[in-house]
Amino acid sequence: MTYKTDEQIKQEVEDELRFDSRVEETEVGVTVHKAAVTLTGTVSSYAKKLAAQEAAHRVRGVLDVANDLQVKLPGSLLRTDSDIAEAVRRALEWDVLVPSERIQSTVSAGWVTLTGAVDYLREREDAERAVRYLTGVRGVYNRLVVAEQPLDRDEVRSVIEDALERRADREAARIKVGVEDNIVTLTGAVHSWAEKRAIIGAVGHTPGVALVHDHLRIEPQWAAMSAAR
C-alpha cells in the first residue's frame, strides 16, 4: 500500500464529508499535518459535529482528528434547557442499556452534564450516546463514574486479552494491558481507528474497570510494512 501525502488525505477527508449525508460539507474546513486532521467551522448541531469527526476517522491513513467545530443552533433547533432536560430524562429511561435511575443530568445553555455512578464503563458511554443527538443539545459533559469493585489484576488482564484476540484481528500481541487501581492502560499499535475503538469497547465491558488510559497509536499497515523493510 502506498504512502498518502497530507494533501491526499485532505482531499479524501473532504470527499468523505461530501459523501456523508449527515454533514454539510461546505460548513467544515479541513487541514492536515503529518496525517493529523483538524476540522474547523460552524455546524448546526452537536450531532453534525460528531458525524464530521467520524467521517474523518473513516479515511484510511488518518492518525488523529482534532475537532474544533463550533455548534451554533439555528432558531428552528433552539430548545429551552427545561425542554432539553425532559428529553434527556426520556432518552435515558427509554434506553434499556442505561441504568437511568442512577444517572442525574443538568442542562445549562444547551450543554448536558451527566453525573452519577454506573457499574460498567460501557454504561457510561451508552448514557452519553443516548443523549448527544437530541435536538437542542450543544455538547455533553460526561462526569459519570464507574462504581469501584475489587479487581484481580491478572484475571482482568486475561479477560481483556481474550477479548482483544476475538476483536482485534487476532493481533492482541501488539497491545500491552496494564491494570492498576481499577484503571486500565493500553499501549501499543493498531492498524486503524476502527480497530482502536473495538479494543477500547472490549475493555468497557470488563467489570470493575473505571477508567481507560488510551495510549494506543495508529500505525496503518503500509507504515508497519515500510518500517519492517
mmCIF file of the C-alpha atoms, coordinates in Angstrom:
data_MODEL
# 
_entry.id   MODEL 
# 
loop_
_atom_site.group_PDB 
_atom_site.id 
_atom_site.type_symbol 
_atom_site.label_atom_id 
_atom_site.label_alt_id 
_atom_site.label_comp_id 
_atom_site.label_asym_id 
_atom_site.label_entity_id 
_atom_site.label_seq_id 
_atom_site.pdbx_PDB_ins_code 
_atom_site.Cartn_x 
_atom_site.Cartn_y 
_atom_site.Cartn_z 
_atom_site.occupancy 
_atom_site.B_iso_or_equiv 
_atom_site.pdbx_formal_charge 
_atom_site.auth_seq_id 
_atom_site.auth_comp_id 
_atom_site.auth_asym_id 
_atom_site.auth_atom_id 
_atom_site.pdbx_PDB_model_num 
ATOM 1   C CA . MET A 1 1   ? 0.000   0.000   0.000  1.00 0.00 ? 1   MET A CA 1 
ATOM 2   C CA . THR A 1 2   ? 1.408   3.386   -0.967 1.00 0.00 ? 2   THR A CA 1 
ATOM 3   C CA . TYR A 1 3   ? 2.044   6.215   1.442  1.00 0.00 ? 3   TYR A CA 1 
ATOM 4   C CA . LYS A 1 4   ? -0.501  9.050   1.434  1.00 0.00 ? 4   LYS A CA 1 
ATOM 5   C CA . THR A 1 5   ? 0.557   12.671  1.487  1.00 0.00 ? 5   THR A CA 1 
ATOM 6   C CA . ASP A 1 6   ? -1.214  15.212  3.682  1.00 0.00 ? 6   ASP A CA 1 
ATOM 7   C CA . GLU A 1 7   ? -2.767  16.696  0.548  1.00 0.00 ? 7   GLU A CA 1 
ATOM 8   C CA . GLN A 1 8   ? -4.169  13.320  -0.487 1.00 0.00 ? 8   GLN A CA 1 
ATOM 9   C CA . ILE A 1 9   ? -5.605  12.773  2.996  1.00 0.00 ? 9   ILE A CA 1 
ATOM 10  C CA . LYS A 1 10  ? -7.136  16.249  2.956  1.00 0.00 ? 10  LYS A CA 1 
ATOM 11  C CA . GLN A 1 11  ? -8.831  15.563  -0.374 1.00 0.00 ? 11  GLN A CA 1 
ATOM 12  C CA . GLU A 1 12  ? -10.160 12.203  0.792  1.00 0.00 ? 12  GLU A CA 1 
ATOM 13  C CA . VAL A 1 13  ? -11.491 13.640  4.060  1.00 0.00 ? 13  VAL A CA 1 
ATOM 14  C CA . GLU A 1 14  ? -13.269 16.355  2.093  1.00 0.00 ? 14  GLU A CA 1 
ATOM 15  C CA . ASP A 1 15  ? -14.694 13.689  -0.234 1.00 0.00 ? 15  ASP A CA 1 
ATOM 16  C CA . GLU A 1 16  ? -15.881 11.643  2.757  1.00 0.00 ? 16  GLU A CA 1 
ATOM 17  C CA . LEU A 1 17  ? -17.555 14.696  4.289  1.00 0.00 ? 17  LEU A CA 1 
ATOM 18  C CA . ARG A 1 18  ? -19.264 15.361  0.966  1.00 0.00 ? 18  ARG A CA 1 
ATOM 19  C CA . PHE A 1 19  ? -20.431 11.729  0.836  1.00 0.00 ? 19  PHE A CA 1 
ATOM 20  C CA . ASP A 1 20  ? -21.822 11.736  4.420  1.00 0.00 ? 20  ASP A CA 1 
ATOM 21  C CA . SER A 1 21  ? -25.422 12.948  4.206  1.00 0.00 ? 21  SER A CA 1 
ATOM 22  C CA . ARG A 1 22  ? -25.371 13.965  7.887  1.00 0.00 ? 22  ARG A CA 1 
ATOM 23  C CA . VAL A 1 23  ? -22.786 16.683  7.267  1.00 0.00 ? 23  VAL A CA 1 
ATOM 24  C CA . GLU A 1 24  ? -22.900 19.953  5.359  1.00 0.00 ? 24  GLU A CA 1 
ATOM 25  C CA . GLU A 1 25  ? -19.525 19.618  3.689  1.00 0.00 ? 25  GLU A CA 1 
ATOM 26  C CA . THR A 1 26  ? -19.314 23.348  2.973  1.00 0.00 ? 26  THR A CA 1 
ATOM 27  C CA . GLU A 1 27  ? -19.535 24.084  6.730  1.00 0.00 ? 27  GLU A CA 1 
ATOM 28  C CA . VAL A 1 28  ? -16.360 22.167  7.544  1.00 0.00 ? 28  VAL A CA 1 
ATOM 29  C CA . GLY A 1 29  ? -12.790 23.293  6.915  1.00 0.00 ? 29  GLY A CA 1 
ATOM 30  C CA . VAL A 1 30  ? -10.082 20.628  6.762  1.00 0.00 ? 30  VAL A CA 1 
ATOM 31  C CA . THR A 1 31  ? -6.354  20.957  7.370  1.00 0.00 ? 31  THR A CA 1 
ATOM 32  C CA . VAL A 1 32  ? -3.868  18.096  7.655  1.00 0.00 ? 32  VAL A CA 1 
ATOM 33  C CA . HIS A 1 33  ? -0.400  17.977  9.173  1.00 0.00 ? 33  HIS A CA 1 
ATOM 34  C CA . LYS A 1 34  ? 1.543   14.722  9.399  1.00 0.00 ? 34  LYS A CA 1 
ATOM 35  C CA . ALA A 1 35  ? -1.679  12.722  8.933  1.00 0.00 ? 35  ALA A CA 1 
ATOM 36  C CA . ALA A 1 36  ? -3.411  14.569  11.814 1.00 0.00 ? 36  ALA A CA 1 
ATOM 37  C CA . VAL A 1 37  ? -6.671  16.188  10.666 1.00 0.00 ? 37  VAL A CA 1 
ATOM 38  C CA . THR A 1 38  ? -8.097  19.412  12.115 1.00 0.00 ? 38  THR A CA 1 
ATOM 39  C CA . LEU A 1 39  ? -11.751 20.258  11.487 1.00 0.00 ? 39  LEU A CA 1 
ATOM 40  C CA . THR A 1 40  ? -12.855 23.882  11.767 1.00 0.00 ? 40  THR A CA 1 
ATOM 41  C CA . GLY A 1 41  ? -16.003 25.861  11.051 1.00 0.00 ? 41  GLY A CA 1 
ATOM 42  C CA . THR A 1 42  ? -19.536 26.098  12.411 1.00 0.00 ? 42  THR A CA 1 
ATOM 43  C CA . VAL A 1 43  ? -22.218 23.410  12.263 1.00 0.00 ? 43  VAL A CA 1 
ATOM 44  C CA . SER A 1 44  ? -25.880 23.497  13.220 1.00 0.00 ? 44  SER A CA 1 
ATOM 45  C CA . SER A 1 45  ? -25.912 20.615  15.722 1.00 0.00 ? 45  SER A CA 1 
ATOM 46  C CA . TYR A 1 46  ? -23.731 18.576  18.048 1.00 0.00 ? 46  TYR A CA 1 
ATOM 47  C CA . ALA A 1 47  ? -24.736 15.508  16.022 1.00 0.00 ? 47  ALA A CA 1 
ATOM 48  C CA . LYS A 1 48  ? -23.179 17.049  12.898 1.00 0.00 ? 48  LYS A CA 1 
ATOM 49  C CA . LYS A 1 49  ? -20.001 17.838  14.813 1.00 0.00 ? 49  LYS A CA 1 
ATOM 50  C CA . LEU A 1 50  ? -19.672 14.185  15.820 1.00 0.00 ? 50  LEU A CA 1 
ATOM 51  C CA . ALA A 1 51  ? -20.621 12.954  12.341 1.00 0.00 ? 51  ALA A CA 1 
ATOM 52  C CA . ALA A 1 52  ? -17.864 15.064  10.785 1.00 0.00 ? 52  ALA A CA 1 
ATOM 53  C CA . GLN A 1 53  ? -15.367 13.632  13.251 1.00 0.00 ? 53  GLN A CA 1 
ATOM 54  C CA . GLU A 1 54  ? -16.452 10.074  12.452 1.00 0.00 ? 54  GLU A CA 1 
ATOM 55  C CA . ALA A 1 55  ? -16.203 10.775  8.713  1.00 0.00 ? 55  ALA A CA 1 
ATOM 56  C CA . ALA A 1 56  ? -12.615 11.984  9.070  1.00 0.00 ? 56  ALA A CA 1 
ATOM 57  C CA . HIS A 1 57  ? -11.647 8.916   11.087 1.00 0.00 ? 57  HIS A CA 1 
ATOM 58  C CA . ARG A 1 58  ? -13.044 6.619   8.385  1.00 0.00 ? 58  ARG A CA 1 
ATOM 59  C CA . VAL A 1 59  ? -10.407 7.764   5.887  1.00 0.00 ? 59  VAL A CA 1 
ATOM 60  C CA . ARG A 1 60  ? -7.516  5.336   5.711  1.00 0.00 ? 60  ARG A CA 1 
ATOM 61  C CA . GLY A 1 61  ? -4.254  6.985   6.698  1.00 0.00 ? 61  GLY A CA 1 
ATOM 62  C CA . VAL A 1 62  ? -5.726  9.437   9.213  1.00 0.00 ? 62  VAL A CA 1 
ATOM 63  C CA . LEU A 1 63  ? -3.939  9.074   12.535 1.00 0.00 ? 63  LEU A CA 1 
ATOM 64  C CA . ASP A 1 64  ? -5.649  11.721  14.696 1.00 0.00 ? 64  ASP A CA 1 
ATOM 65  C CA . VAL A 1 65  ? -8.558  14.155  14.456 1.00 0.00 ? 65  VAL A CA 1 
ATOM 66  C CA . ALA A 1 66  ? -8.796  17.497  16.280 1.00 0.00 ? 66  ALA A CA 1 
ATOM 67  C CA . ASN A 1 67  ? -12.446 18.534  16.227 1.00 0.00 ? 67  ASN A CA 1 
ATOM 68  C CA . ASP A 1 68  ? -12.542 22.325  16.543 1.00 0.00 ? 68  ASP A CA 1 
ATOM 69  C CA . LEU A 1 69  ? -16.009 22.664  15.013 1.00 0.00 ? 69  LEU A CA 1 
ATOM 70  C CA . GLN A 1 70  ? -18.309 25.092  16.806 1.00 0.00 ? 70  GLN A CA 1 
ATOM 71  C CA . VAL A 1 71  ? -22.021 24.362  17.283 1.00 0.00 ? 71  VAL A CA 1 
ATOM 72  C CA . LYS A 1 72  ? -24.424 27.197  16.540 1.00 0.00 ? 72  LYS A CA 1 
ATOM 73  C CA . LEU A 1 73  ? -28.049 26.143  16.658 1.00 0.00 ? 73  LEU A CA 1 
ATOM 74  C CA . PRO A 1 74  ? -30.463 27.755  14.171 1.00 0.00 ? 74  PRO A CA 1 
ATOM 75  C CA . GLY A 1 75  ? -33.722 29.158  15.504 1.00 0.00 ? 75  GLY A CA 1 
ATOM 76  C CA . SER A 1 76  ? -35.667 26.065  14.423 1.00 0.00 ? 76  SER A CA 1 
ATOM 77  C CA . LEU A 1 77  ? -33.493 23.834  16.647 1.00 0.00 ? 77  LEU A CA 1 
ATOM 78  C CA . LEU A 1 78  ? -33.391 26.041  19.723 1.00 0.00 ? 78  LEU A CA 1 
ATOM 79  C CA . ARG A 1 79  ? -34.893 24.475  22.835 1.00 0.00 ? 79  ARG A CA 1 
ATOM 80  C CA . THR A 1 80  ? -35.124 25.705  26.401 1.00 0.00 ? 80  THR A CA 1 
ATOM 81  C CA . ASP A 1 81  ? -32.953 23.994  28.960 1.00 0.00 ? 81  ASP A CA 1 
ATOM 82  C CA . SER A 1 82  ? -36.147 22.637  30.567 1.00 0.00 ? 82  SER A CA 1 
ATOM 83  C CA . ASP A 1 83  ? -37.201 21.086  27.254 1.00 0.00 ? 83  ASP A CA 1 
ATOM 84  C CA . ILE A 1 84  ? -33.784 19.518  26.805 1.00 0.00 ? 84  ILE A CA 1 
ATOM 85  C CA . ALA A 1 85  ? -33.739 18.219  30.394 1.00 0.00 ? 85  ALA A CA 1 
ATOM 86  C CA . GLU A 1 86  ? -37.086 16.494  29.849 1.00 0.00 ? 86  GLU A CA 1 
ATOM 87  C CA . ALA A 1 87  ? -35.862 14.971  26.590 1.00 0.00 ? 87  ALA A CA 1 
ATOM 88  C CA . VAL A 1 88  ? -32.668 13.768  28.283 1.00 0.00 ? 88  VAL A CA 1 
ATOM 89  C CA . ARG A 1 89  ? -34.649 12.035  31.022 1.00 0.00 ? 89  ARG A CA 1 
ATOM 90  C CA . ARG A 1 90  ? -36.900 10.306  28.491 1.00 0.00 ? 90  ARG A CA 1 
ATOM 91  C CA . ALA A 1 91  ? -33.920 9.210   26.392 1.00 0.00 ? 91  ALA A CA 1 
ATOM 92  C CA . LEU A 1 92  ? -32.182 7.701   29.418 1.00 0.00 ? 92  LEU A CA 1 
ATOM 93  C CA . GLU A 1 93  ? -35.340 5.964   30.607 1.00 0.00 ? 93  GLU A CA 1 
ATOM 94  C CA . TRP A 1 94  ? -36.133 4.525   27.179 1.00 0.00 ? 94  TRP A CA 1 
ATOM 95  C CA . ASP A 1 95  ? -32.628 3.125   26.638 1.00 0.00 ? 95  ASP A CA 1 
ATOM 96  C CA . VAL A 1 96  ? -32.600 -0.421  28.050 1.00 0.00 ? 96  VAL A CA 1 
ATOM 97  C CA . LEU A 1 97  ? -28.778 -0.452  28.196 1.00 0.00 ? 97  LEU A CA 1 
ATOM 98  C CA . VAL A 1 98  ? -28.608 2.531   30.552 1.00 0.00 ? 98  VAL A CA 1 
ATOM 99  C CA . PRO A 1 99  ? -29.291 2.441   34.350 1.00 0.00 ? 99  PRO A CA 1 
ATOM 100 C CA . SER A 1 100 ? -31.333 5.669   34.167 1.00 0.00 ? 100 SER A CA 1 
ATOM 101 C CA . GLU A 1 101 ? -32.328 5.630   37.847 1.00 0.00 ? 101 GLU A CA 1 
ATOM 102 C CA . ARG A 1 102 ? -28.651 6.057   38.796 1.00 0.00 ? 102 ARG A CA 1 
ATOM 103 C CA . ILE A 1 103 ? -27.962 8.966   36.457 1.00 0.00 ? 103 ILE A CA 1 
ATOM 104 C CA . GLN A 1 104 ? -28.656 12.649  37.032 1.00 0.00 ? 104 GLN A CA 1 
ATOM 105 C CA . SER A 1 105 ? -28.482 15.353  34.401 1.00 0.00 ? 105 SER A CA 1 
ATOM 106 C CA . THR A 1 106 ? -28.088 19.116  34.432 1.00 0.00 ? 106 THR A CA 1 
ATOM 107 C CA . VAL A 1 107 ? -28.649 21.338  31.403 1.00 0.00 ? 107 VAL A CA 1 
ATOM 108 C CA . SER A 1 108 ? -27.188 24.816  31.031 1.00 0.00 ? 108 SER A CA 1 
ATOM 109 C CA . ALA A 1 109 ? -27.221 26.804  27.768 1.00 0.00 ? 109 ALA A CA 1 
ATOM 110 C CA . GLY A 1 110 ? -27.798 23.577  25.855 1.00 0.00 ? 110 GLY A CA 1 
ATOM 111 C CA . TRP A 1 111 ? -24.869 21.742  27.446 1.00 0.00 ? 111 TRP A CA 1 
ATOM 112 C CA . VAL A 1 112 ? -25.812 18.499  29.211 1.00 0.00 ? 112 VAL A CA 1 
ATOM 113 C CA . THR A 1 113 ? -23.856 17.322  32.257 1.00 0.00 ? 113 THR A CA 1 
ATOM 114 C CA . LEU A 1 114 ? -24.300 13.699  33.339 1.00 0.00 ? 114 LEU A CA 1 
ATOM 115 C CA . THR A 1 115 ? -23.453 12.685  36.905 1.00 0.00 ? 115 THR A CA 1 
ATOM 116 C CA . GLY A 1 116 ? -23.930 9.552   38.989 1.00 0.00 ? 116 GLY A CA 1 
ATOM 117 C CA . ALA A 1 117 ? -22.412 6.076   39.207 1.00 0.00 ? 117 ALA A CA 1 
ATOM 118 C CA . VAL A 1 118 ? -22.687 3.075   36.889 1.00 0.00 ? 118 VAL A CA 1 
ATOM 119 C CA . ASP A 1 119 ? -21.305 -0.471  37.020 1.00 0.00 ? 119 ASP A CA 1 
ATOM 120 C CA . TYR A 1 120 ? -19.555 -0.607  33.659 1.00 0.00 ? 120 TYR A CA 1 
ATOM 121 C CA . LEU A 1 121 ? -17.511 1.784   31.589 1.00 0.00 ? 121 LEU A CA 1 
ATOM 122 C CA . ARG A 1 122 ? -19.716 0.690   28.701 1.00 0.00 ? 122 ARG A CA 1 
ATOM 123 C CA . GLU A 1 123 ? -22.791 2.053   30.542 1.00 0.00 ? 123 GLU A CA 1 
ATOM 124 C CA . ARG A 1 124 ? -21.022 5.395   30.919 1.00 0.00 ? 124 ARG A CA 1 
ATOM 125 C CA . GLU A 1 125 ? -20.523 5.586   27.161 1.00 0.00 ? 125 GLU A CA 1 
ATOM 126 C CA . ASP A 1 126 ? -24.041 4.329   26.367 1.00 0.00 ? 126 ASP A CA 1 
ATOM 127 C CA . ALA A 1 127 ? -25.572 7.056   28.545 1.00 0.00 ? 127 ALA A CA 1 
ATOM 128 C CA . GLU A 1 128 ? -23.731 9.762   26.639 1.00 0.00 ? 128 GLU A CA 1 
ATOM 129 C CA . ARG A 1 129 ? -24.666 8.193   23.320 1.00 0.00 ? 129 ARG A CA 1 
ATOM 130 C CA . ALA A 1 130 ? -28.349 8.206   24.344 1.00 0.00 ? 130 ALA A CA 1 
ATOM 131 C CA . VAL A 1 131 ? -28.474 11.994  24.769 1.00 0.00 ? 131 VAL A CA 1 
ATOM 132 C CA . ARG A 1 132 ? -25.887 13.545  22.499 1.00 0.00 ? 132 ARG A CA 1 
ATOM 133 C CA . TYR A 1 133 ? -28.066 13.523  19.369 1.00 0.00 ? 133 TYR A CA 1 
ATOM 134 C CA . LEU A 1 134 ? -31.101 15.180  20.945 1.00 0.00 ? 134 LEU A CA 1 
ATOM 135 C CA . THR A 1 135 ? -32.369 18.371  19.339 1.00 0.00 ? 135 THR A CA 1 
ATOM 136 C CA . GLY A 1 136 ? -31.013 21.464  21.066 1.00 0.00 ? 136 GLY A CA 1 
ATOM 137 C CA . VAL A 1 137 ? -28.005 19.762  22.670 1.00 0.00 ? 137 VAL A CA 1 
ATOM 138 C CA . ARG A 1 138 ? -24.774 21.731  22.103 1.00 0.00 ? 138 ARG A CA 1 
ATOM 139 C CA . GLY A 1 139 ? -22.493 19.243  23.833 1.00 0.00 ? 139 GLY A CA 1 
ATOM 140 C CA . VAL A 1 140 ? -22.206 16.697  26.641 1.00 0.00 ? 140 VAL A CA 1 
ATOM 141 C CA . TYR A 1 141 ? -20.032 16.707  29.770 1.00 0.00 ? 141 TYR A CA 1 
ATOM 142 C CA . ASN A 1 142 ? -19.858 13.076  30.858 1.00 0.00 ? 142 ASN A CA 1 
ATOM 143 C CA . ARG A 1 143 ? -18.987 13.029  34.565 1.00 0.00 ? 143 ARG A CA 1 
ATOM 144 C CA . LEU A 1 144 ? -20.394 9.591   35.299 1.00 0.00 ? 144 LEU A CA 1 
ATOM 145 C CA . VAL A 1 145 ? -18.098 7.411   37.380 1.00 0.00 ? 145 VAL A CA 1 
ATOM 146 C CA . VAL A 1 146 ? -17.817 3.639   37.439 1.00 0.00 ? 146 VAL A CA 1 
ATOM 147 C CA . ALA A 1 147 ? -18.531 2.170   40.876 1.00 0.00 ? 147 ALA A CA 1 
ATOM 148 C CA . GLU A 1 148 ? -15.413 0.627   42.371 1.00 0.00 ? 148 GLU A CA 1 
ATOM 149 C CA . GLN A 1 149 ? -15.254 -3.147  42.551 1.00 0.00 ? 149 GLN A CA 1 
ATOM 150 C CA . PRO A 1 150 ? -12.448 -5.355  43.820 1.00 0.00 ? 150 PRO A CA 1 
ATOM 151 C CA . LEU A 1 151 ? -10.288 -6.415  40.909 1.00 0.00 ? 151 LEU A CA 1 
ATOM 152 C CA . ASP A 1 152 ? -7.962  -9.341  40.416 1.00 0.00 ? 152 ASP A CA 1 
ATOM 153 C CA . ARG A 1 153 ? -5.311  -7.761  38.229 1.00 0.00 ? 153 ARG A CA 1 
ATOM 154 C CA . ASP A 1 154 ? -4.261  -10.978 36.481 1.00 0.00 ? 154 ASP A CA 1 
ATOM 155 C CA . GLU A 1 155 ? -7.863  -12.056 35.911 1.00 0.00 ? 155 GLU A CA 1 
ATOM 156 C CA . VAL A 1 156 ? -8.841  -8.691  34.417 1.00 0.00 ? 156 VAL A CA 1 
ATOM 157 C CA . ARG A 1 157 ? -5.802  -8.699  32.164 1.00 0.00 ? 157 ARG A CA 1 
ATOM 158 C CA . SER A 1 158 ? -6.665  -12.213 30.987 1.00 0.00 ? 158 SER A CA 1 
ATOM 159 C CA . VAL A 1 159 ? -10.296 -11.286 30.259 1.00 0.00 ? 159 VAL A CA 1 
ATOM 160 C CA . ILE A 1 160 ? -9.260  -8.220  28.276 1.00 0.00 ? 160 ILE A CA 1 
ATOM 161 C CA . GLU A 1 161 ? -6.578  -10.045 26.310 1.00 0.00 ? 161 GLU A CA 1 
ATOM 162 C CA . ASP A 1 162 ? -9.062  -12.799 25.403 1.00 0.00 ? 162 ASP A CA 1 
ATOM 163 C CA . ALA A 1 163 ? -11.488 -10.126 24.167 1.00 0.00 ? 163 ALA A CA 1 
ATOM 164 C CA . LEU A 1 164 ? -8.742  -8.490  22.123 1.00 0.00 ? 164 LEU A CA 1 
ATOM 165 C CA . GLU A 1 165 ? -7.944  -11.784 20.449 1.00 0.00 ? 165 GLU A CA 1 
ATOM 166 C CA . ARG A 1 166 ? -11.586 -12.008 19.339 1.00 0.00 ? 166 ARG A CA 1 
ATOM 167 C CA . ARG A 1 167 ? -11.941 -8.404  18.193 1.00 0.00 ? 167 ARG A CA 1 
ATOM 168 C CA . ALA A 1 168 ? -8.607  -7.044  17.011 1.00 0.00 ? 168 ALA A CA 1 
ATOM 169 C CA . ASP A 1 169 ? -7.815  -9.212  14.008 1.00 0.00 ? 169 ASP A CA 1 
ATOM 170 C CA . ARG A 1 170 ? -6.189  -11.711 16.391 1.00 0.00 ? 170 ARG A CA 1 
ATOM 171 C CA . GLU A 1 171 ? -3.234  -9.351  16.885 1.00 0.00 ? 171 GLU A CA 1 
ATOM 172 C CA . ALA A 1 172 ? -3.501  -8.733  20.610 1.00 0.00 ? 172 ALA A CA 1 
ATOM 173 C CA . ALA A 1 173 ? 0.208   -9.471  20.975 1.00 0.00 ? 173 ALA A CA 1 
ATOM 174 C CA . ARG A 1 174 ? 0.822   -5.945  19.675 1.00 0.00 ? 174 ARG A CA 1 
ATOM 175 C CA . ILE A 1 175 ? -1.033  -4.443  22.641 1.00 0.00 ? 175 ILE A CA 1 
ATOM 176 C CA . LYS A 1 176 ? 0.076   -4.241  26.260 1.00 0.00 ? 176 LYS A CA 1 
ATOM 177 C CA . VAL A 1 177 ? -2.516  -4.118  29.031 1.00 0.00 ? 177 VAL A CA 1 
ATOM 178 C CA . GLY A 1 178 ? -1.690  -2.563  32.396 1.00 0.00 ? 178 GLY A CA 1 
ATOM 179 C CA . VAL A 1 179 ? -4.090  -2.728  35.353 1.00 0.00 ? 179 VAL A CA 1 
ATOM 180 C CA . GLU A 1 180 ? -3.710  -0.561  38.457 1.00 0.00 ? 180 GLU A CA 1 
ATOM 181 C CA . ASP A 1 181 ? -6.399  0.548   40.930 1.00 0.00 ? 181 ASP A CA 1 
ATOM 182 C CA . ASN A 1 182 ? -9.362  -0.101  38.594 1.00 0.00 ? 182 ASN A CA 1 
ATOM 183 C CA . ILE A 1 183 ? -7.593  1.775   35.785 1.00 0.00 ? 183 ILE A CA 1 
ATOM 184 C CA . VAL A 1 184 ? -6.569  0.040   32.565 1.00 0.00 ? 184 VAL A CA 1 
ATOM 185 C CA . THR A 1 185 ? -3.704  1.415   30.477 1.00 0.00 ? 185 THR A CA 1 
ATOM 186 C CA . LEU A 1 186 ? -3.457  0.343   26.846 1.00 0.00 ? 186 LEU A CA 1 
ATOM 187 C CA . THR A 1 187 ? -0.237  0.799   24.891 1.00 0.00 ? 187 THR A CA 1 
ATOM 188 C CA . GLY A 1 188 ? 0.927   -0.464  21.542 1.00 0.00 ? 188 GLY A CA 1 
ATOM 189 C CA . ALA A 1 189 ? -0.005  -0.127  17.878 1.00 0.00 ? 189 ALA A CA 1 
ATOM 190 C CA . VAL A 1 190 ? -3.220  -0.710  15.959 1.00 0.00 ? 190 VAL A CA 1 
ATOM 191 C CA . HIS A 1 191 ? -3.833  -0.507  12.221 1.00 0.00 ? 191 HIS A CA 1 
ATOM 192 C CA . SER A 1 192 ? -6.958  1.665   12.176 1.00 0.00 ? 192 SER A CA 1 
ATOM 193 C CA . TRP A 1 193 ? -9.340  3.844   14.155 1.00 0.00 ? 193 TRP A CA 1 
ATOM 194 C CA . ALA A 1 194 ? -11.981 1.079   13.894 1.00 0.00 ? 194 ALA A CA 1 
ATOM 195 C CA . GLU A 1 195 ? -9.634  -1.435  15.490 1.00 0.00 ? 195 GLU A CA 1 
ATOM 196 C CA . LYS A 1 196 ? -8.784  1.035   18.237 1.00 0.00 ? 196 LYS A CA 1 
ATOM 197 C CA . ARG A 1 197 ? -12.486 1.561   19.009 1.00 0.00 ? 197 ARG A CA 1 
ATOM 198 C CA . ALA A 1 198 ? -13.065 -2.196  19.075 1.00 0.00 ? 198 ALA A CA 1 
ATOM 199 C CA . ILE A 1 199 ? -10.276 -2.646  21.615 1.00 0.00 ? 199 ILE A CA 1 
ATOM 200 C CA . ILE A 1 200 ? -11.479 0.156   23.878 1.00 0.00 ? 200 ILE A CA 1 
ATOM 201 C CA . GLY A 1 201 ? -15.004 -1.224  23.554 1.00 0.00 ? 201 GLY A CA 1 
ATOM 202 C CA . ALA A 1 202 ? -13.815 -4.633  24.753 1.00 0.00 ? 202 ALA A CA 1 
ATOM 203 C CA . VAL A 1 203 ? -12.296 -3.030  27.833 1.00 0.00 ? 203 VAL A CA 1 
ATOM 204 C CA . GLY A 1 204 ? -15.559 -1.167  28.500 1.00 0.00 ? 204 GLY A CA 1 
ATOM 205 C CA . HIS A 1 205 ? -17.399 -4.457  29.052 1.00 0.00 ? 205 HIS A CA 1 
ATOM 206 C CA . THR A 1 206 ? -14.971 -5.643  31.724 1.00 0.00 ? 206 THR A CA 1 
ATOM 207 C CA . PRO A 1 207 ? -16.444 -5.483  35.275 1.00 0.00 ? 207 PRO A CA 1 
ATOM 208 C CA . GLY A 1 208 ? -14.699 -3.076  37.627 1.00 0.00 ? 208 GLY A CA 1 
ATOM 209 C CA . VAL A 1 209 ? -12.787 -1.074  35.028 1.00 0.00 ? 209 VAL A CA 1 
ATOM 210 C CA . ALA A 1 210 ? -13.374 2.561   35.978 1.00 0.00 ? 210 ALA A CA 1 
ATOM 211 C CA . LEU A 1 211 ? -11.134 4.355   33.503 1.00 0.00 ? 211 LEU A CA 1 
ATOM 212 C CA . VAL A 1 212 ? -9.058  3.653   30.408 1.00 0.00 ? 212 VAL A CA 1 
ATOM 213 C CA . HIS A 1 213 ? -5.811  5.441   29.669 1.00 0.00 ? 213 HIS A CA 1 
ATOM 214 C CA . ASP A 1 214 ? -5.599  5.129   25.907 1.00 0.00 ? 214 ASP A CA 1 
ATOM 215 C CA . HIS A 1 215 ? -2.012  5.271   24.676 1.00 0.00 ? 215 HIS A CA 1 
ATOM 216 C CA . LEU A 1 216 ? -2.675  3.220   21.562 1.00 0.00 ? 216 LEU A CA 1 
ATOM 217 C CA . ARG A 1 217 ? -1.118  4.664   18.428 1.00 0.00 ? 217 ARG A CA 1 
ATOM 218 C CA . ILE A 1 218 ? -2.455  4.138   14.945 1.00 0.00 ? 218 ILE A CA 1 
ATOM 219 C CA . GLU A 1 219 ? 0.076   2.675   12.536 1.00 0.00 ? 219 GLU A CA 1 
ATOM 220 C CA . PRO A 1 220 ? -1.564  1.845   9.191  1.00 0.00 ? 220 PRO A CA 1 
ATOM 221 C CA . GLN A 1 221 ? -0.417  -1.425  7.682  1.00 0.00 ? 221 GLN A CA 1 
ATOM 222 C CA . TRP A 1 222 ? 1.522   0.410   4.978  1.00 0.00 ? 222 TRP A CA 1 
ATOM 223 C CA . ALA A 1 223 ? 3.525   2.195   7.698  1.00 0.00 ? 223 ALA A CA 1 
ATOM 224 C CA . ALA A 1 224 ? 4.255   -1.020  9.555  1.00 0.00 ? 224 ALA A CA 1 
ATOM 225 C CA . MET A 1 225 ? 5.376   -2.684  6.314  1.00 0.00 ? 225 MET A CA 1 
ATOM 226 C CA . SER A 1 226 ? 7.655   0.258   5.459  1.00 0.00 ? 226 SER A CA 1 
ATOM 227 C CA . ALA A 1 227 ? 9.243   0.183   8.923  1.00 0.00 ? 227 ALA A CA 1 
ATOM 228 C CA . ALA A 1 228 ? 9.910   -3.542  8.612  1.00 0.00 ? 228 ALA A CA 1 
ATOM 229 C CA . ARG A 1 229 ? 11.857  -3.127  5.373  1.00 0.00 ? 229 ARG A CA 1 
# 
